[in-house]
Coordinates of C-alpha atoms and ligand atoms in Angstrom, one line a residue:
M1421 CA 71.7 64.8 54.3
K1422 CA 74.6 64.9 56.7
I1423 CA 74.6 62.6 59.7
L1424 CA 76.8 62.5 62.8
I1425 CA 77.4 59.0 64.1
T1426 CA 79.1 59.0 67.5
G1427 CA 80.8 55.8 68.6
G1428 CA 80.9 54.7 65.0
A1429 CA 84.1 52.6 65.5
G1430 CA 82.3 50.4 68.0
F1431 CA 80.2 47.4 67.4
I1432 CA 76.7 48.7 66.6
G1433 CA 77.9 52.1 65.3
S1434 CA 80.2 50.5 62.7
N1435 CA 77.4 48.1 61.6
F1436 CA 75.1 51.1 61.2
I1437 CA 77.7 53.0 59.2
H1438 CA 78.0 50.0 56.8
Y1439 CA 74.2 49.8 56.6
L1440 CA 73.9 53.5 55.8
I1441 CA 76.6 53.4 53.1
H1442 CA 74.7 50.6 51.4
T1443 CA 71.2 52.0 51.8
R1444 CA 71.9 55.8 51.7
P1445 CA 74.8 56.2 49.2
D1446 CA 74.2 59.9 48.9
W1447 CA 74.4 60.7 52.7
E1448 CA 77.4 62.3 54.2
I1449 CA 78.5 60.4 57.3
V1450 CA 80.8 61.8 60.0
N1451 CA 82.0 59.4 62.6
L1452 CA 83.2 60.9 66.0
D1453 CA 84.9 58.3 68.1
K1454 CA 87.4 58.4 71.0
L1455 CA 88.8 55.0 70.1
T1456 CA 88.7 53.6 73.6
Y1457 CA 89.6 49.9 74.0
A1458 CA 86.2 49.1 72.3
G1459 CA 86.7 51.4 69.3
N1460 CA 88.4 49.8 66.3
L1461 CA 89.0 51.3 62.9
A1462 CA 89.5 47.8 61.5
N1463 CA 85.6 47.6 61.7
L1464 CA 85.5 50.3 59.0
K1465 CA 88.5 49.2 56.9
D1466 CA 86.3 48.7 53.8
V1467 CA 84.6 52.2 54.0
E1468 CA 87.4 54.5 55.0
K1469 CA 88.1 55.6 51.4
D1470 CA 84.4 56.4 50.7
P1471 CA 84.4 60.1 49.7
L1472 CA 81.2 60.8 51.7
Y1473 CA 82.5 59.2 54.9
K1474 CA 84.8 61.1 57.4
F1475 CA 86.3 59.9 60.7
I1476 CA 87.2 62.3 63.5
K1477 CA 89.0 61.0 66.5
G1478 CA 87.5 62.8 69.5
D1479 CA 85.6 62.7 72.8
I1480 CA 81.9 63.5 73.1
C1481 CA 82.7 65.0 76.5
H1482 CA 84.9 67.7 74.8
P1483 CA 82.8 70.6 73.4
A1484 CA 85.5 71.5 70.9
D1485 CA 85.6 67.9 69.4
V1486 CA 81.8 67.8 69.3
K1487 CA 81.6 71.3 67.7
K1488 CA 84.0 70.2 64.9
A1489 CA 82.3 66.9 64.2
M1490 CA 78.7 68.2 64.3
A1491 CA 79.2 71.2 62.1
G1492 CA 76.7 71.2 59.3
C1493 CA 75.0 68.0 60.4
D1494 CA 71.2 67.5 60.0
M1495 CA 71.0 64.5 62.3
V1496 CA 72.8 62.9 65.2
V1497 CA 72.7 59.3 66.3
N1498 CA 74.6 58.9 69.6
F1499 CA 76.0 55.4 70.0
A1500 CA 79.1 56.5 71.9
A1501 CA 79.2 55.0 75.3
E1502 CA 81.0 52.8 77.8
S1503 CA 78.9 49.7 77.2
H1504 CA 80.0 46.7 79.3
V1505 CA 78.2 45.9 82.6
D1506 CA 81.1 44.0 84.1
R1507 CA 83.5 46.9 83.5
S1508 CA 81.0 49.3 85.0
I1509 CA 81.0 47.2 88.2
E1510 CA 84.8 47.4 88.3
E1511 CA 85.1 51.2 87.5
P1512 CA 81.9 53.2 87.2
G1513 CA 83.5 56.7 86.7
S1514 CA 84.0 56.6 83.0
F1515 CA 80.4 55.4 82.5
L1516 CA 79.0 58.4 84.3
R1517 CA 81.3 60.7 82.3
T1518 CA 80.6 59.4 78.8
D1519 CA 77.1 58.0 79.1
I1520 CA 75.7 61.1 81.0
L1521 CA 77.9 64.1 80.7
G1522 CA 78.9 63.3 77.1
V1523 CA 75.2 63.2 76.2
Q1524 CA 74.8 66.7 77.6
V1525 CA 77.7 68.1 75.6
L1526 CA 76.1 66.6 72.4
L1527 CA 72.7 67.9 73.2
E1528 CA 74.0 71.4 73.9
E1529 CA 75.8 71.6 70.6
A1530 CA 72.8 70.1 68.7
K1531 CA 70.6 72.7 70.3
R1532 CA 73.0 75.5 69.4
I1533 CA 73.2 74.6 65.7
G1534 CA 69.5 73.5 65.4
V1535 CA 70.0 69.8 64.5
K1536 CA 66.8 68.4 62.9
R1537 CA 66.8 65.0 64.6
F1538 CA 68.7 63.6 67.6
V1539 CA 68.5 59.9 68.3
Q1540 CA 69.8 58.7 71.7
I1541 CA 70.7 55.0 71.7
S1542 CA 69.6 53.6 75.0
T1543 CA 69.1 50.1 76.3
D1544 CA 66.5 47.7 77.6
E1545 CA 68.7 47.4 80.7
V1546 CA 67.3 50.8 82.0
Y1547 CA 64.1 48.9 83.0
G1548 CA 65.9 46.3 85.1
S1549 CA 64.8 42.7 85.3
I1550 CA 61.4 41.3 84.6
A1551 CA 60.2 37.8 85.7
K1552 CA 57.2 37.5 83.3
G1553 CA 55.8 39.5 80.4
A1554 CA 57.6 42.4 78.7
F1555 CA 58.4 46.0 79.4
K1556 CA 56.5 48.8 77.6
E1557 CA 58.0 52.2 76.9
T1558 CA 55.8 53.7 79.6
D1559 CA 57.1 51.4 82.4
S1560 CA 59.3 52.8 85.1
L1561 CA 63.1 52.7 85.1
N1562 CA 64.9 50.5 87.6
P1563 CA 68.5 50.1 86.4
S1564 CA 70.6 47.6 88.3
S1565 CA 74.2 48.3 87.3
P1566 CA 76.3 51.5 87.1
Y1567 CA 76.2 50.9 83.3
S1568 CA 72.4 50.9 83.1
A1569 CA 72.0 53.7 85.7
S1570 CA 74.3 55.9 83.5
K1571 CA 72.4 55.0 80.4
A1572 CA 69.1 55.9 82.2
G1573 CA 70.7 59.2 83.2
G1574 CA 71.7 59.9 79.6
E1575 CA 68.3 59.2 78.1
L1576 CA 66.5 61.2 80.8
L1577 CA 68.6 64.1 80.0
A1578 CA 67.9 63.7 76.3
R1579 CA 64.2 63.6 77.1
S1580 CA 64.5 66.8 79.2
Y1581 CA 65.9 68.6 76.1
W1582 CA 62.7 67.7 74.2
V1583 CA 60.4 68.7 77.1
T1584 CA 62.3 71.9 78.0
Y1585 CA 63.7 73.2 74.7
G1586 CA 61.5 71.4 72.2
M1587 CA 64.5 69.7 70.7
P1588 CA 63.8 66.9 68.2
V1589 CA 64.9 64.0 70.4
I1590 CA 64.0 60.3 69.9
I1591 CA 65.1 57.6 72.4
T1592 CA 65.6 54.0 71.5
R1593 CA 65.9 51.1 74.0
A1594 CA 67.4 48.0 72.3
A1595 CA 67.9 44.4 73.4
N1596 CA 71.2 42.6 73.4
N1597 CA 72.8 42.8 69.9
I1598 CA 74.9 40.1 68.4
G1599 CA 76.8 40.0 65.1
P1600 CA 80.1 41.0 63.4
Y1601 CA 82.6 43.4 65.0
Q1602 CA 81.5 42.9 68.7
Y1603 CA 84.3 43.4 71.1
P1604 CA 84.8 39.9 72.6
E1605 CA 84.0 40.9 76.2
K1606 CA 80.2 40.5 75.5
V1607 CA 78.9 37.1 76.0
V1608 CA 78.2 35.8 72.5
S1609 CA 81.4 37.1 70.9
L1610 CA 83.4 35.9 74.0
F1611 CA 81.9 32.4 73.9
A1612 CA 82.2 32.0 70.1
T1613 CA 85.9 33.1 70.1
N1614 CA 86.7 31.1 73.3
A1615 CA 85.2 28.0 71.7
L1616 CA 87.2 28.5 68.5
E1617 CA 90.4 28.6 70.7
N1618 CA 89.2 25.5 72.6
K1619 CA 89.0 27.6 75.8
E1620 CA 86.4 27.4 78.5
L1621 CA 83.1 29.3 78.3
P1622 CA 82.5 31.0 81.7
V1623 CA 78.8 30.9 82.4
Y1624 CA 77.8 33.2 85.3
G1625 CA 75.8 31.4 88.1
D1626 CA 73.3 28.8 86.9
G1627 CA 73.2 30.2 83.4
L1628 CA 69.4 30.4 83.4
Q1629 CA 69.4 34.2 82.9
V1630 CA 67.4 35.1 79.7
R1631 CA 68.4 37.7 77.1
D1632 CA 66.8 38.6 73.7
Y1633 CA 69.7 38.0 71.3
M1634 CA 68.9 40.3 68.4
H1635 CA 71.0 40.4 65.2
V1636 CA 72.6 43.8 64.8
Y1637 CA 71.3 44.0 61.2
D1638 CA 67.8 44.0 62.6
H1639 CA 68.7 46.8 65.0
C1640 CA 70.0 48.8 62.0
T1641 CA 66.8 48.4 60.0
A1642 CA 64.8 49.5 63.1
L1643 CA 67.0 52.6 63.5
D1644 CA 66.7 53.4 59.8
L1645 CA 62.9 53.3 60.1
I1646 CA 62.9 55.4 63.3
L1647 CA 65.1 58.0 61.6
K1648 CA 62.5 58.3 58.9
E1649 CA 59.2 57.8 60.8
G1650 CA 60.0 58.1 64.5
K1651 CA 58.1 60.9 66.4
F1652 CA 60.0 63.5 68.4
G1653 CA 59.8 63.0 72.2
E1654 CA 59.0 59.3 71.8
I1655 CA 60.7 56.3 73.1
Y1656 CA 60.9 53.0 71.0
N1657 CA 61.8 49.6 72.3
I1658 CA 63.8 47.5 69.8
G1659 CA 63.8 43.8 70.4
A1660 CA 63.5 40.7 68.3
G1661 CA 61.7 38.5 70.8
N1662 CA 64.7 36.0 70.5
E1663 CA 64.6 35.0 74.2
M1664 CA 67.2 32.3 75.1
P1665 CA 68.7 31.3 78.5
N1666 CA 72.5 31.7 78.5
L1667 CA 73.2 28.1 79.1
E1668 CA 71.2 27.1 76.1
M1669 CA 73.0 29.8 74.0
A1670 CA 76.4 28.4 75.1
K1671 CA 75.4 24.9 74.1
F1672 CA 74.1 26.1 70.8
I1673 CA 77.4 27.9 70.0
L1674 CA 79.4 24.7 70.9
R1675 CA 77.2 22.5 68.7
E1676 CA 77.6 24.9 65.8
L1677 CA 81.3 24.8 66.1
G1678 CA 81.5 21.0 66.8
K1679 CA 83.0 21.6 70.2
P1680 CA 82.3 19.5 73.4
E1681 CA 79.9 20.7 76.2
R1682 CA 82.7 20.1 78.7
L1683 CA 84.1 23.5 77.7
I1684 CA 81.2 25.1 79.7
R1685 CA 82.4 26.2 83.2
H1686 CA 80.0 27.7 85.7
V1687 CA 81.7 30.6 87.5
T1688 CA 80.7 33.0 90.3
D1689 CA 77.7 35.1 89.3
R1690 CA 77.8 38.8 88.4
P1691 CA 76.8 41.0 91.3
G1692 CA 73.3 42.5 90.8
H1693 CA 72.8 40.3 87.7
D1694 CA 69.5 41.0 86.0
R1695 CA 67.7 37.7 85.5
R1696 CA 65.6 38.4 82.4
Y1697 CA 65.1 41.2 79.9
A1698 CA 62.1 41.3 77.6
L1699 CA 60.6 44.1 75.5
D1700 CA 57.2 44.8 74.2
C1701 CA 57.8 46.2 70.7
K1702 CA 54.3 46.8 69.5
K1703 CA 55.0 50.5 69.0
L1704 CA 57.9 49.8 66.7
R1705 CA 56.0 47.0 64.9
A1706 CA 53.2 49.5 64.3
L1707 CA 55.7 51.4 62.1
D1708 CA 55.8 48.1 60.0
W1709 CA 59.1 46.7 61.3
Q1710 CA 60.0 43.1 61.8
P1711 CA 63.2 41.3 62.5
E1712 CA 64.7 39.0 59.8
Y1713 CA 66.7 36.8 62.2
D1714 CA 65.2 34.5 64.9
A1715 CA 67.5 33.5 67.8
E1716 CA 69.1 30.5 66.1
Q1717 CA 69.6 32.3 62.8
A1718 CA 71.2 35.3 64.6
L1719 CA 73.5 33.1 66.6
R1720 CA 74.4 30.9 63.7
D1721 CA 75.3 33.9 61.5
T1722 CA 77.3 35.4 64.3
V1723 CA 79.3 32.3 65.1
R1724 CA 80.1 31.8 61.4
W1725 CA 81.4 35.4 61.2
Y1726 CA 83.8 34.8 64.1
A1727 CA 84.9 31.5 62.6
E1728 CA 85.7 33.2 59.3
N1729 CA 87.2 36.4 60.6
R1730 CA 90.0 35.4 63.0
W1731 CA 92.0 38.3 61.5
W1732 CA 89.6 40.7 63.3
W1733 CA 89.5 39.2 66.8
E1734 CA 92.8 37.4 67.3
P1735 CA 94.8 40.7 67.6
I1736 CA 92.2 42.1 70.1
K1737 CA 92.4 39.0 72.3
S1738 CA 96.1 39.2 72.5
G1739 CA 96.3 42.8 73.6
E1740 CA 94.7 44.8 76.6
F1741 CA 92.1 42.1 76.6
R1742 CA 94.5 39.5 78.3
Q1743 CA 94.8 41.7 81.4
Y1744 CA 91.1 42.3 81.4
Y1745 CA 90.4 38.6 81.1
E1746 CA 92.7 37.7 84.0
R1747 CA 91.2 40.4 86.2
M1748 CA 87.6 39.4 85.4
Y1749 CA 87.9 35.6 85.2
G1750 CA 91.2 34.7 86.8
K1751 CA 89.9 34.1 90.3
R1752 CA 86.2 33.6 89.5
Ligands
NAD3005 P1 80.9 49.5 71.9 O1 81.5 49.5 73.3 O2 81.2 48.4 71.0 O3 81.3 50.8 71.2 C1 81.2 52.1 71.8 C2 82.0 53.1 71.0 O4 82.0 54.4 71.6 C3 83.5 52.7 70.8 O5 83.9 52.8 69.5 C4 84.2 53.7 71.7 O6 85.5 54.1 71.3 C5 83.3 54.9 71.6 N1 83.4 55.8 72.8 C6 83.4 55.5 74.1 N2 83.5 56.6 74.8 C7 83.5 57.7 74.0 C8 83.6 59.1 74.1 N3 83.7 59.6 75.3 N4 83.6 59.9 73.0 C9 83.6 59.3 71.8 N5 83.5 58.0 71.6 C10 83.5 57.2 72.6 O7 79.3 49.6 72.2 P2 78.1 49.0 71.3 O8 77.8 47.6 71.8 O9 78.4 49.3 69.9 O10 76.9 49.9 71.8 C11 76.6 51.1 71.1 C12 75.5 51.8 71.9 O11 74.4 51.0 71.9 C13 75.8 52.2 73.3 O12 75.2 53.4 73.6 C14 75.1 51.1 74.1 O13 74.8 51.6 75.4 C15 73.9 50.8 73.2 N6 73.4 49.5 73.3 C16 74.2 48.4 73.1 C17 73.6 47.1 73.2 C18 74.5 45.9 72.9 O14 74.0 44.8 72.9 N7 75.7 46.0 72.5 C19 72.2 46.9 73.4 C20 71.5 48.1 73.6 C21 72.0 49.3 73.6
TYD3006 P1 76.6 40.6 78.3 O1 77.0 40.2 76.9 O2 77.6 41.2 79.2 O3 75.4 41.6 78.2 P2 74.4 42.2 79.3 O4 74.8 41.9 80.6 O5 74.5 43.7 79.0 O6 73.0 41.7 79.0 O7 76.0 39.4 79.1 C1 74.8 38.7 78.6 C2 74.5 37.6 79.5 O8 75.5 36.7 79.6 C3 74.2 38.1 80.9 O9 73.2 37.4 81.5 C4 75.6 37.8 81.6 C5 76.0 36.5 80.9 N1 77.5 36.3 80.8 C6 78.0 35.1 81.2 O10 77.3 34.2 81.6 N2 79.4 34.9 81.1 C7 80.2 35.9 80.6 O11 81.4 35.7 80.5 C8 79.6 37.2 80.2 C9 80.5 38.3 79.7 C10 78.2 37.3 80.4

């Protein structure tokens, strides 16, 4: 089996590569990644010498890069994306390019060479916000940000290749992931590393927005199952049911690290901020999947990883990140 992982130098992609190397030691893995600000080969330092793993630096929007990387592959899992809502509010163009056009370039090449399975990694954010209950795969899409609108475009295109050309496409919509190697712009990695540096935790608005904070390991086990048993043309929600309001999450992180609650600072809210995400995951659970981590376990494991791996995040926070932080939070 030869599998193409795109965006494998990012947070979830690199965790999935680690997962596959442990669970499928005979699979050949190709990682195509552009190495944007969010791509980091340090995430894969321990696997780079594996003879069955190959890294290719390239862009999913460039047909020549995609052709080279996909050659001989049986399966494709597309993680590559611009992934941060706040950056999409600042500059939507790169989101439309990678998250929609890039998907089309991948689908075209996969069609041309007859890939046997194409998994498009999408997000719960395509549904928009839900006050009560949980979204089912059949619910309508109401994305709120340029990020989620682009992801909706990418997955609709993937679905159209199933309907029109009978391509073996599967779409997954995952909840907020947390865990090792997450670029410290996302809330949990930002709050954990800020707390470790005795810096403030910027909570947007009242902090009562709710997210399902799922451990990335649980996302990996779900994807593994979907690769084996998922049906073509189907959509699978992937969530752990770990709902927690942001303010509670911030307080939990501070308690875990023995830091004072006065580090919490309420700042101006995000425009178009979705209040709550929640997924109905009966379809995935019917495949006999269940998460290993509840909310507190997932947060505790994540916070511990950042406390023990300063070598990984300290260089990131001293680079491009500083200008980003100033732009995003300086006047907030
Ligand atoms: P990330 O930002 O950490 O990583 C994205 C990776 O894609 C980076 O390595 C980057 O270099 C690469 N990339 C970006 N543009 C590229 C291009 N044009 N060509 C090739 N590579 C490119 O993102 P993540 O958090 O690991 O998310 C991975 C996927 O999962 C994304 O598709 C995202 O929409 C989806 N997702 C993420 C979450 C989450 O909580 N992080 C939840 C649900 C779905
Ligand atoms: P984020 O990690 O950006 O994921 P998403 O918006 O894609 O769900 O944000 C998660 C939640 O945390 C969201 O409600 C916004 C909030 N948040 C803050 O309160 N402060 C921050 O500095 C960030 C980045 C996010």
